[in-house]
Coordinates of C-alpha atoms in Angstrom, one line a residue:
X1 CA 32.8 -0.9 26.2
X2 CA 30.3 -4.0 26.5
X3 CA 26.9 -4.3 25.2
X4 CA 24.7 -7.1 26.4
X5 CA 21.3 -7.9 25.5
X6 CA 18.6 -9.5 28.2
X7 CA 15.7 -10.8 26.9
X8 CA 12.8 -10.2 28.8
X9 CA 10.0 -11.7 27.0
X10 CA 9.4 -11.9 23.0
X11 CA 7.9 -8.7 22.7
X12 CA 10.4 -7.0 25.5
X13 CA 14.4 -6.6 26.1
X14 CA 16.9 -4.6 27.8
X15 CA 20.0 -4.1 26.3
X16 CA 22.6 -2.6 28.8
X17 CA 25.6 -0.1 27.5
X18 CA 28.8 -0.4 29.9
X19 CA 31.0 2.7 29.1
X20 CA 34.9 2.4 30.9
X21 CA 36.7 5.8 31.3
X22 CA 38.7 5.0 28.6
X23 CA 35.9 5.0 26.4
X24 CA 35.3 8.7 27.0
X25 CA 38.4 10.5 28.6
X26 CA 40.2 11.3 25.1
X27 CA 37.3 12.9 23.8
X28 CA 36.3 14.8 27.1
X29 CA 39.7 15.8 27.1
X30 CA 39.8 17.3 23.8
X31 CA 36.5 19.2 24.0
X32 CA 37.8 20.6 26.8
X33 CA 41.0 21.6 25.4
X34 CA 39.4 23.6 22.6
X35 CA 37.2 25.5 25.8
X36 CA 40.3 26.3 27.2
X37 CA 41.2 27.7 23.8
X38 CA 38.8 29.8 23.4
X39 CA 37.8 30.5 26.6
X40 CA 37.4 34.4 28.1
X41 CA 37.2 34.9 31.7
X42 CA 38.2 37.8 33.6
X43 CA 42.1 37.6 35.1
X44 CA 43.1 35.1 32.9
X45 CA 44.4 35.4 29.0
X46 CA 42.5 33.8 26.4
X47 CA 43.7 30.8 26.4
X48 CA 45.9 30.8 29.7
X49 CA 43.1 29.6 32.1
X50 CA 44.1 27.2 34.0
X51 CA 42.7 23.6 33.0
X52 CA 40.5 22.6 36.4
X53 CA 38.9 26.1 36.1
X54 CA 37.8 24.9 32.7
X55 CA 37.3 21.3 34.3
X56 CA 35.0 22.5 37.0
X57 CA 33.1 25.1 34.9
X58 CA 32.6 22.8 31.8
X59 CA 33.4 19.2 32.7
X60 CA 30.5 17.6 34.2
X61 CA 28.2 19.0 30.6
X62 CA 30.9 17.8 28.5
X63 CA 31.0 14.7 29.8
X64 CA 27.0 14.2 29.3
X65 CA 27.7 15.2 25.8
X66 CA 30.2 12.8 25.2
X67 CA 28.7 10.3 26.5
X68 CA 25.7 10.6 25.2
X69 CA 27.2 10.6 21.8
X70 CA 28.7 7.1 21.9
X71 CA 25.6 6.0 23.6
X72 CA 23.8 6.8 20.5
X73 CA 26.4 5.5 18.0
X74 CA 26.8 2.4 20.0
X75 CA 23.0 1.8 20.5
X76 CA 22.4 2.2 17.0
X77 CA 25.3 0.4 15.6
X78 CA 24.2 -2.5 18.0
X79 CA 20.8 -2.6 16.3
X80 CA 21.9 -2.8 13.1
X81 CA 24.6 -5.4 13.4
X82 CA 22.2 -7.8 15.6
X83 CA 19.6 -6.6 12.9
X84 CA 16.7 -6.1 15.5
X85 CA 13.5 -5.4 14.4
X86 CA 11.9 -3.0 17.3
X87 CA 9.5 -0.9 17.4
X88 CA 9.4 3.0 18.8
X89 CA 13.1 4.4 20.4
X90 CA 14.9 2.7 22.7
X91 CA 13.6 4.6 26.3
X92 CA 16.3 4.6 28.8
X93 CA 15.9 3.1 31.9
X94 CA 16.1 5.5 35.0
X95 CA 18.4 4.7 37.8
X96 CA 18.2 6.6 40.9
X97 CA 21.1 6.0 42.5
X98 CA 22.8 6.5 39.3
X99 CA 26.3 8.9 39.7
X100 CA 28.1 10.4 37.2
X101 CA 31.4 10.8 39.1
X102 CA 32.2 7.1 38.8
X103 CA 34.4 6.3 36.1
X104 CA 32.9 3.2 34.7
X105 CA 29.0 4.1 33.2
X106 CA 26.5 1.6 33.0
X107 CA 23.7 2.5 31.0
X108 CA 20.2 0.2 30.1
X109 CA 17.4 1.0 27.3
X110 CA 14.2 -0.6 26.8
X111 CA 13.3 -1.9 23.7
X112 CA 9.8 -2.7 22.1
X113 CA 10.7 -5.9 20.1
X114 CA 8.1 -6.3 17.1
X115 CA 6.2 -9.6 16.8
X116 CA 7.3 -12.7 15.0
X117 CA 3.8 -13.7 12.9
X118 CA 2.7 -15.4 9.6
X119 CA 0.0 -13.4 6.9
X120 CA -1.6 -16.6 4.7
X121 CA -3.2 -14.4 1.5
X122 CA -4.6 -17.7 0.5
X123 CA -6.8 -17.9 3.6
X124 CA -10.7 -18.3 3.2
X125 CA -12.4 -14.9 3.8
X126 CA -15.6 -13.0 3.4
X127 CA -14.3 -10.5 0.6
X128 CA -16.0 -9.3 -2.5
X129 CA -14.3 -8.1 -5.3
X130 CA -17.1 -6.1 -7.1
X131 CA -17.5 -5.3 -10.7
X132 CA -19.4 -2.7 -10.8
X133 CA -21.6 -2.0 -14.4
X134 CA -23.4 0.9 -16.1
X135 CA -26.8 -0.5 -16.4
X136 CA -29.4 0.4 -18.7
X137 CA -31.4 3.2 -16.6
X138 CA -28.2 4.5 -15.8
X139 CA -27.1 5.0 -19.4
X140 CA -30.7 5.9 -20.3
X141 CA -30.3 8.7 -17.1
X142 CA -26.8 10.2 -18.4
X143 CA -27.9 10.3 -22.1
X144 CA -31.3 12.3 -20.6
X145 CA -29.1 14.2 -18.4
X146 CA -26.5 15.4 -21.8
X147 CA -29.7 16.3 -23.5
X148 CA -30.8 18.6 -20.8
X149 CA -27.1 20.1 -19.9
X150 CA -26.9 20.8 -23.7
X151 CA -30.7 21.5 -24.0
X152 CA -31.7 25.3 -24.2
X153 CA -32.9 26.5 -21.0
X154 CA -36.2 28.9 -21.0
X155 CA -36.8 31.1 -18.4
X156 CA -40.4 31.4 -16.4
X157 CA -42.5 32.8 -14.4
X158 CA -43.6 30.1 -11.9
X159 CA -42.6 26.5 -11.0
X160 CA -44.4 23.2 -12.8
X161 CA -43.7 20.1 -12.7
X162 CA -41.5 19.1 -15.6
X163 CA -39.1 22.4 -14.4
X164 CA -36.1 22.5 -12.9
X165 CA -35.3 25.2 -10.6
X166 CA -32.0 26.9 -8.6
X167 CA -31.6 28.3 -5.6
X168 CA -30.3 27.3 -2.6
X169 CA -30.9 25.2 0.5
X170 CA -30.3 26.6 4.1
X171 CA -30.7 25.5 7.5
X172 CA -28.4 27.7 10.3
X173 CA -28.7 25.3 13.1
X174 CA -26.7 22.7 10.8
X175 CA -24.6 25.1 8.8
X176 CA -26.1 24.0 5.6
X177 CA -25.8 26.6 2.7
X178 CA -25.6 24.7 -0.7
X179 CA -26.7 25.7 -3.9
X180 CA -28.6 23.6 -6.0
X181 CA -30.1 22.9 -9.5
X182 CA -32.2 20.1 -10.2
X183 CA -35.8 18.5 -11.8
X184 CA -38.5 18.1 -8.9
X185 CA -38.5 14.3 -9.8
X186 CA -35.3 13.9 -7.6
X187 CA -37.8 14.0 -4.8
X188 CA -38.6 10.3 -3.7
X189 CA -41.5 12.3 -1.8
X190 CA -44.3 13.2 -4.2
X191 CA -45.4 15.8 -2.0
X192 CA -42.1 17.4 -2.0
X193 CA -42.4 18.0 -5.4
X194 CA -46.0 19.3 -5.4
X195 CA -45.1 21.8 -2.8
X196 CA -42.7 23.7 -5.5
X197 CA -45.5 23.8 -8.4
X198 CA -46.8 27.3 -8.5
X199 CA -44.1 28.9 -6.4
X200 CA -41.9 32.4 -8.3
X201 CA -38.5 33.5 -7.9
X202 CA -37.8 34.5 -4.0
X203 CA -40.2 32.2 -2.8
X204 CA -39.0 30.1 0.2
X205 CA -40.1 26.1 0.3
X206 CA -39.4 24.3 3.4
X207 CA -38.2 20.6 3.0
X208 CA -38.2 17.6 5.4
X209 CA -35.0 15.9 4.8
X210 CA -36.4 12.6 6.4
X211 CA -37.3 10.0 3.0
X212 CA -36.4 13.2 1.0
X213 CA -34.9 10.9 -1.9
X214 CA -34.7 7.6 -2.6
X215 CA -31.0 7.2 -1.7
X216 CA -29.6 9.1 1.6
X217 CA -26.6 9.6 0.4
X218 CA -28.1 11.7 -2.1
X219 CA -28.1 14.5 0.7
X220 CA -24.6 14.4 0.6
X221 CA -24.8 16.2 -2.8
X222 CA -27.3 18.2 -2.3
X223 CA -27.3 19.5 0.9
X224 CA -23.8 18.9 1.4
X225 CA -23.0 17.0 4.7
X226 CA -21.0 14.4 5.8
X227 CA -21.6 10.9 5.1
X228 CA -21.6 10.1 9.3
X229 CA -24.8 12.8 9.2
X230 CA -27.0 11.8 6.3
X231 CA -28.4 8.6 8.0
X232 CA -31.4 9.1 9.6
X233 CA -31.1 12.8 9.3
X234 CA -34.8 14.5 10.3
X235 CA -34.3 18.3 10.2
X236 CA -36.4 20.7 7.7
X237 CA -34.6 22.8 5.2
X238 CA -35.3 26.2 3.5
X239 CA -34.9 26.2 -0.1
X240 CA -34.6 29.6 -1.4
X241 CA -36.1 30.1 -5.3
X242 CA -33.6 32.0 -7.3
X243 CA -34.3 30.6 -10.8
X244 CA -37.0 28.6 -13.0
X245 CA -36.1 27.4 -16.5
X246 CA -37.9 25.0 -18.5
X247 CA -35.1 23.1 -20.3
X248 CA -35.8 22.2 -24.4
X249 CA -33.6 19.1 -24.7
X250 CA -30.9 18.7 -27.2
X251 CA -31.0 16.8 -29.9
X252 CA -29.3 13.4 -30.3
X253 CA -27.9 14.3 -33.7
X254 CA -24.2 14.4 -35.1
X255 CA -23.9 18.1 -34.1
X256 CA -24.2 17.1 -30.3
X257 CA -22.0 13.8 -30.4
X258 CA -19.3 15.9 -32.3
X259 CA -19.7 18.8 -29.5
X260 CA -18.9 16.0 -27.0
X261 CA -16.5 14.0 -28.2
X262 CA -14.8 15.7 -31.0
X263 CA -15.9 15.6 -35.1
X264 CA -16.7 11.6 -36.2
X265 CA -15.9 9.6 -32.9
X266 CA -19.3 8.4 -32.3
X267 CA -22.5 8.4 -34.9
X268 CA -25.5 7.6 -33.3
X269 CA -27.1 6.4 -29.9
X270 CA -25.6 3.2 -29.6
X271 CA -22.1 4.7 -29.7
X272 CA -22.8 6.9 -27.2
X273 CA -24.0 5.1 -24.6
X274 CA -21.3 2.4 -25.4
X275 CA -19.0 5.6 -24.7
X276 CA -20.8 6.4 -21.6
X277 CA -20.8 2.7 -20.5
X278 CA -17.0 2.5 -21.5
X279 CA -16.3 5.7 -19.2
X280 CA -18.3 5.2 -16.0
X281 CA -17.3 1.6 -15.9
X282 CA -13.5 2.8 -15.6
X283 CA -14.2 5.2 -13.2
X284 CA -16.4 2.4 -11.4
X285 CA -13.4 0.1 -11.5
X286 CA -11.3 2.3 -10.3
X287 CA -13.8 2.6 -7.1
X288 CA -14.4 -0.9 -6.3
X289 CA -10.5 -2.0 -7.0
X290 CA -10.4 0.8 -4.0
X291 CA -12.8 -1.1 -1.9
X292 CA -10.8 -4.3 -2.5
X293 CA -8.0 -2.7 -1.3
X294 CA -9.5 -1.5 1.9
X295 CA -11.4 -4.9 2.3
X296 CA -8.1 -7.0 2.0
X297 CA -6.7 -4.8 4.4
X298 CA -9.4 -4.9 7.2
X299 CA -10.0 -8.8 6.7
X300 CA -5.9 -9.6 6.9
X301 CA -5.6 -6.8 9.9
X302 CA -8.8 -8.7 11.6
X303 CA -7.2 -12.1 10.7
X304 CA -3.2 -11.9 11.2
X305 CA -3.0 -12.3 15.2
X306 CA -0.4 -11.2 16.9
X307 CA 0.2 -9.9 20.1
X308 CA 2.5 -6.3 20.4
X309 CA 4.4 -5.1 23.3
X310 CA 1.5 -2.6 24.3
X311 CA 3.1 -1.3 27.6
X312 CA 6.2 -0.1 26.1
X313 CA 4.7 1.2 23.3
X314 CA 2.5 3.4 25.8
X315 CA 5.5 4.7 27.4
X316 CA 7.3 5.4 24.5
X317 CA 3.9 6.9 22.9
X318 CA 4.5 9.4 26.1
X319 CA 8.1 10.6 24.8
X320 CA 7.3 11.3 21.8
X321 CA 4.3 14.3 22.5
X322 CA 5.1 18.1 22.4
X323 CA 3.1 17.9 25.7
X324 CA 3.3 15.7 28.6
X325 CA 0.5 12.8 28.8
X326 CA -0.7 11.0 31.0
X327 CA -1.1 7.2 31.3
X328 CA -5.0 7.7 30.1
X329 CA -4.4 9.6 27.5
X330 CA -1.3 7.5 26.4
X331 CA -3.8 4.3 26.3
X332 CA -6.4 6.6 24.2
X333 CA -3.4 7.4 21.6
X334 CA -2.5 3.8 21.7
X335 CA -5.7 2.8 20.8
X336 CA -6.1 5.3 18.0
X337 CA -2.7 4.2 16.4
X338 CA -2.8 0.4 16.8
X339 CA -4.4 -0.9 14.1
X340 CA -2.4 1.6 11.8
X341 CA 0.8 -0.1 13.4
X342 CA -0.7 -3.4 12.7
X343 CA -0.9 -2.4 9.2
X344 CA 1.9 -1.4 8.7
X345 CA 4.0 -4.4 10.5
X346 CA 1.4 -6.8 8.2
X347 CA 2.2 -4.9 4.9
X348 CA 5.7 -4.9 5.5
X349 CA 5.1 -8.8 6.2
X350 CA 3.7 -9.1 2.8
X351 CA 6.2 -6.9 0.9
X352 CA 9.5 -8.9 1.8
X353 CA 7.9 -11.8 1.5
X354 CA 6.6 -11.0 -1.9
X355 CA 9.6 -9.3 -2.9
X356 CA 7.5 -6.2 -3.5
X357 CA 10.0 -3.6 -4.3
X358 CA 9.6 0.4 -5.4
X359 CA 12.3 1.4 -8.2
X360 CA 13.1 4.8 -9.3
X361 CA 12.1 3.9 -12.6
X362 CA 8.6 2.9 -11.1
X363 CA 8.1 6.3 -9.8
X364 CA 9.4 7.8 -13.2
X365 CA 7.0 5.7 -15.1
X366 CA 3.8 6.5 -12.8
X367 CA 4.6 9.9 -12.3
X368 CA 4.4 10.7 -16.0
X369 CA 1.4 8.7 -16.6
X370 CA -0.2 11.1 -13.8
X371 CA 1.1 13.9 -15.8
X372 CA -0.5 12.9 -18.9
X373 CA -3.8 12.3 -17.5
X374 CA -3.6 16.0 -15.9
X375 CA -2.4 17.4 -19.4
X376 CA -4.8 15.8 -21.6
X377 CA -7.6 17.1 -19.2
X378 CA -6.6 20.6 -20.1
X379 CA -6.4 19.7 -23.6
X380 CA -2.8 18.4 -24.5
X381 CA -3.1 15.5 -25.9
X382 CA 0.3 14.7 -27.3
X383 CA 2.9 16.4 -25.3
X384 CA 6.4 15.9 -25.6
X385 CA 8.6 13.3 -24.1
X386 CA 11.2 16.1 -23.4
X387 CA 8.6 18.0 -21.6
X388 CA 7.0 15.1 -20.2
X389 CA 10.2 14.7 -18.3
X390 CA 11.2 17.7 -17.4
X391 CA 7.8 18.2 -15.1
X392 CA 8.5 14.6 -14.0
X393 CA 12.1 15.8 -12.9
X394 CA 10.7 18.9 -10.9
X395 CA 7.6 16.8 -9.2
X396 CA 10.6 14.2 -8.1
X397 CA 12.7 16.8 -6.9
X398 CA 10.2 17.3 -3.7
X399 CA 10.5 14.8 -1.3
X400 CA 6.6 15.2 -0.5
X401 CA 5.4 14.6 -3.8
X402 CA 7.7 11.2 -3.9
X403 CA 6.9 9.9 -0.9
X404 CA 3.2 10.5 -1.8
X405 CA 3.6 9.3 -5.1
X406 CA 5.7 6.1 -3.1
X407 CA 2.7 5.1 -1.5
X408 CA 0.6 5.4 -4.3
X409 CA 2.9 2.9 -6.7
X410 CA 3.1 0.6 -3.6
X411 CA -0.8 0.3 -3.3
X412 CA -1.1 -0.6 -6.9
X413 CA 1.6 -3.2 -6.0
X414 CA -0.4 -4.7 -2.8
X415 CA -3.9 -4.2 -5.1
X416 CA -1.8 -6.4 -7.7
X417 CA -0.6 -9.3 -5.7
X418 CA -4.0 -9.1 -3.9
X419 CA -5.9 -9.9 -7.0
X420 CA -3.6 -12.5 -8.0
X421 CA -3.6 -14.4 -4.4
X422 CA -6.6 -13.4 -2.3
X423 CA -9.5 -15.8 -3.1
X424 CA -12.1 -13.1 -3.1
X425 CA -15.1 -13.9 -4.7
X426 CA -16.5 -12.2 -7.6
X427 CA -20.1 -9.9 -7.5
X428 CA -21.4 -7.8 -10.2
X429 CA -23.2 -5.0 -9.7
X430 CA -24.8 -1.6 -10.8
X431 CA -23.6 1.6 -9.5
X432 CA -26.5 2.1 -7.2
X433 CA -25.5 -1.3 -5.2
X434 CA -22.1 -0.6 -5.1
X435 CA -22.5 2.7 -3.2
X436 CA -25.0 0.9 -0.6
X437 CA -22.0 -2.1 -0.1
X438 CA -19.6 0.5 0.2
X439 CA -21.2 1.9 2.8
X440 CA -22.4 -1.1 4.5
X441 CA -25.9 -0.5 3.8

C-alpha cells in the first residue's frame, strides 16, 4: 500500500490510496472461507460447496467490503499521523473507467483543508461592554409595583383611571390570544387609556397597537409576539374585560419586608431598594456580559479574514443530506452554515492558543453550582454535599446534559479571556437603554 498526498491549493488536496492484491487477498480469502462454512445451497453439504461457487456468488461484495475497510483505516490513520486539519469527510473521487477486476486498486479522496489565519484579541474595535444600573425610577417603579402585588385588590363595578383591569387581548388574523393585567398608565397613548374609563366586565375595547406604549418592545409582553414583529406593528387589538380591581397598596412596614425577604433582613426603605438594586443589577450583568459575548464574537468573525475552501465544502454539504440537493440549494445551506463554521474554526483558534481547556472537575464544579441555584429556588438552602453530588453524578451521566453543560463552562471561559484582552470600552447604562442597544435601536 502507498499513500501520497497532492496539494492542490491551500485550501484543497487529494490524497490517493494505492491498494496491491496483497493488501487484501488474505482477508478476502478468509471471509470467504467462513461463507463457505456456513454456506446452504441446494446439492451441496454445508460446508462442501465448492470454493468458485462461493467465489462467484460472494466475491466481488466481499471484496468492496474489504477494501473499503482498509480504505477507511488507512485514510484515517493517514490523517492523524500527518495531523491534517480538514474540514468535512474526505469525498471520493469518481473514476469512470475505474475496474474492480484489476488486482492493484488505486483509490483518490478530496479533502477540504481548513485555513491557516491569525485572531489578534488586542485589535481596536467598536465594542461596548455595558454596565447596566437600576436607576432611581426604576427602583421607585419595583418598590410601587411590590406595594401593589402585595396591596389588597378591591373589586368594581366599572373601569377609572387609577384601576387596573384583566382580561385579554385578541386579534385572529395575527394569532394573538394573551392575557393581561395591568394599570391604564402603561398606555403611552392618553387616549388609550380614556377609552377603558367607564367600561364593565365583558366589555370589548379595541386598541391600535401603533405608539401603544412608550417602548415597542413592550408588546412583546403584552401581546405576546416576536421581537422581528413588534417594530412598526399597526394592527388593532380586542381587549376583552374580564376583571376590575382597585388595588389598596401595601404598606412599607416590617410586616412586608419580612414577607419578602425573610424575618430582619431588611428594615426600612433604603434596604429595600438597595436589595432591589443589588438583584436587578446581577440579573442585568448577567445580560450585558451576554451581549459582550455575542459582540466579541460578531466583531472577531467580521474581523478574522480568511478564505475557506467553499466548493468542496458545497459538495461535501451535498453528502451529508437525508435527501439529495441540488447545487442551489447546497450554496443556500452553505450560506446558512458559514459563519457558524467560521466560528467555530476562530474559537478553536483562540482556545489552543489560550490554552483554554475543559476539566472534569470544571464540569463538576459548575454543575453543582447550577444545582444549588435550582435548589434554593425551591427553598433548600443548605443541602448536603452528599446529595449535592449524587444529582451532579446522575446529570453527568447523560451525555446531553454534559455536552450542554461543556458549552456552557467554555463560554464563561471565552467571556473570561475576553474581558481580560479585548479592549472594549466601558458604557453605563439603565435598563431601559440597554434593551434599545441590545436591539440595535
Amino acid at each position: 500500500m502507498n499513500i501520497t498526498k497532492a496539494q492542490v491549493d491551500a485550501l484543497n488536496a487529494i490524497i490517493t490510496i494505492a491498494i496491491t492484491k496483497e493488501d487484501y487477498s488474505d482477508k478476502v480469502e478468509k471471509v470467504l472461507a467462513d461463507y463457505r462454512k456456513n454456506a446452504a445451497i441446494s446439492g451441496f453439504r454445508k460446508g462442501a460447496v465448492p470454493m468458485s461457487l462461493i467465489q462467484k456468488q460472494y466475491g466481488k461484495a466481499v471484496l468492496l467490503d474489504e477494501v473499503n475497510k482498509i480504505l477507511q483505516a488507512s485514510l484515517n490513520d493517514y490523517l492523524t499521523t500527518e495531523k491534517l486539519d480538514i474540514l468535512g469527510n474526505p469525498l471520493p473521487k469518481m473514476t469512470e473507467d475505474f475496474n474492480w477486476d484489476n488486482e492493484n486498486l488505486s483509490f483518490e479522496f478530496e479533502l477540504g483543508l481548513a485555513p491557516q489565519f491569525s485572531v489578534d484579541l488586542t485589535a481596536k474595535n467598536n465594542v461596548i461592554k455595558f454596565n447596566v444600573i437600576a436607576d432611581d425610577k426604576m427602583l421607585n417603579d419595583q418598590v410601587e409595583r411590590i406595594q401593589k402585588q402585595y396591596g389588597k385588590l378591591i373589586s368594581q363595578a366599572e373601569v377609572k383611571a387609577d384601576y387596573e383591569v384583566r382580561g385579554t387581548f385578541t386579534n385572529e388574523e395575527k394569532g394573538i390570544n394573551a392575557p393581561a393585567n395591568f394599570a391604564l398608565d402603561i398606555f403611552a397613548d392618553k387616549k388609550v387609556a380614556k377609552s377603558f374609563v367607564g367600561k364593565k366586565v365583558g366589555d370589548v375595547v379595541a386598541v391600535g397597537t401603533k405608539g401603544l406604549f412608550d417602548d415597542d418592545h413592550k408588546l412583546m409582553d403584552y401581546l405576546k409576539v416576536a421581537h422581528d414583529d413588534v417594530h412598526g406593528l399597526d394592527i388593532t387589538v380586542d381587549f376583552t374585560i374580564e376583571e376590575i380591581n382597585a388595588v389598596e397598596k401595601a404598606e412599607l412596614n416590617q410586616e412586608l419586608f419580612d414577607k419578602l425577604f425573610g424575618p430582619g433582613v431588611i428594615a426600612s426603605v433604603e434596604d429595600l431598594k438597595a436589595k432591589i438594586k443589588e438583584d436587578a443589577e446581577a440579573q442585568f450583568a448577567q445580560q450585558a456580559d451576554q451581549k459582550f459575548l455575542n459582540d466579541v464574537t460578531d466583531f472577531l468573525i467580521e474581523s478574522t479574514k480568511f478564505d475557506l475552501p467553499e466548493t468542496f465544502l458545497k459538495k461535501w454539504i451535498k453528502t451529508v443530506t437525508e435527501t439529495p440537493l441540488t447545487d442551489e440549494q447546497a450554496e443556500e445551506e452553505f450560506a446558512k452554515a458559514e459563519k457558524g463554521l467560521r466560528f467555530q474554526l476562530i474559537e478553536g483558534k483562540v482556545m489552543a492558543e489560550n490554552n483554554l481547556q475543559i476539566t472534569f472537575e470544571d464540569l463538576k464544579a459548575h454543575t453543582a453550582e447550577l444545582i444549588k441555584k435550582q435548589m434554593a429556588q425551591f427553598g433548600q438552602l443548605n443541602p448536603s454535599e452528599d446529595e449535592i453530588n449524587g444529582i451532579v453524578a446522575r446529570v453527568m451521566s447523560n451525555q446531553d446534559e454534559v455536552k450542554r453543560l461543556s458549552e456552557q463552562v467554555m463560554s464563561e471561559k471565552m467571556l473570561g479571556l475576553y474581558k481580560e484582552k479585548v479592549k472594549a470600552k466601558s458604557k453605563e447604562v439603565n435598563y431601559e437603554q440597554f434593551i434599545k442597544e441590545m436591539y440595535g435601536e
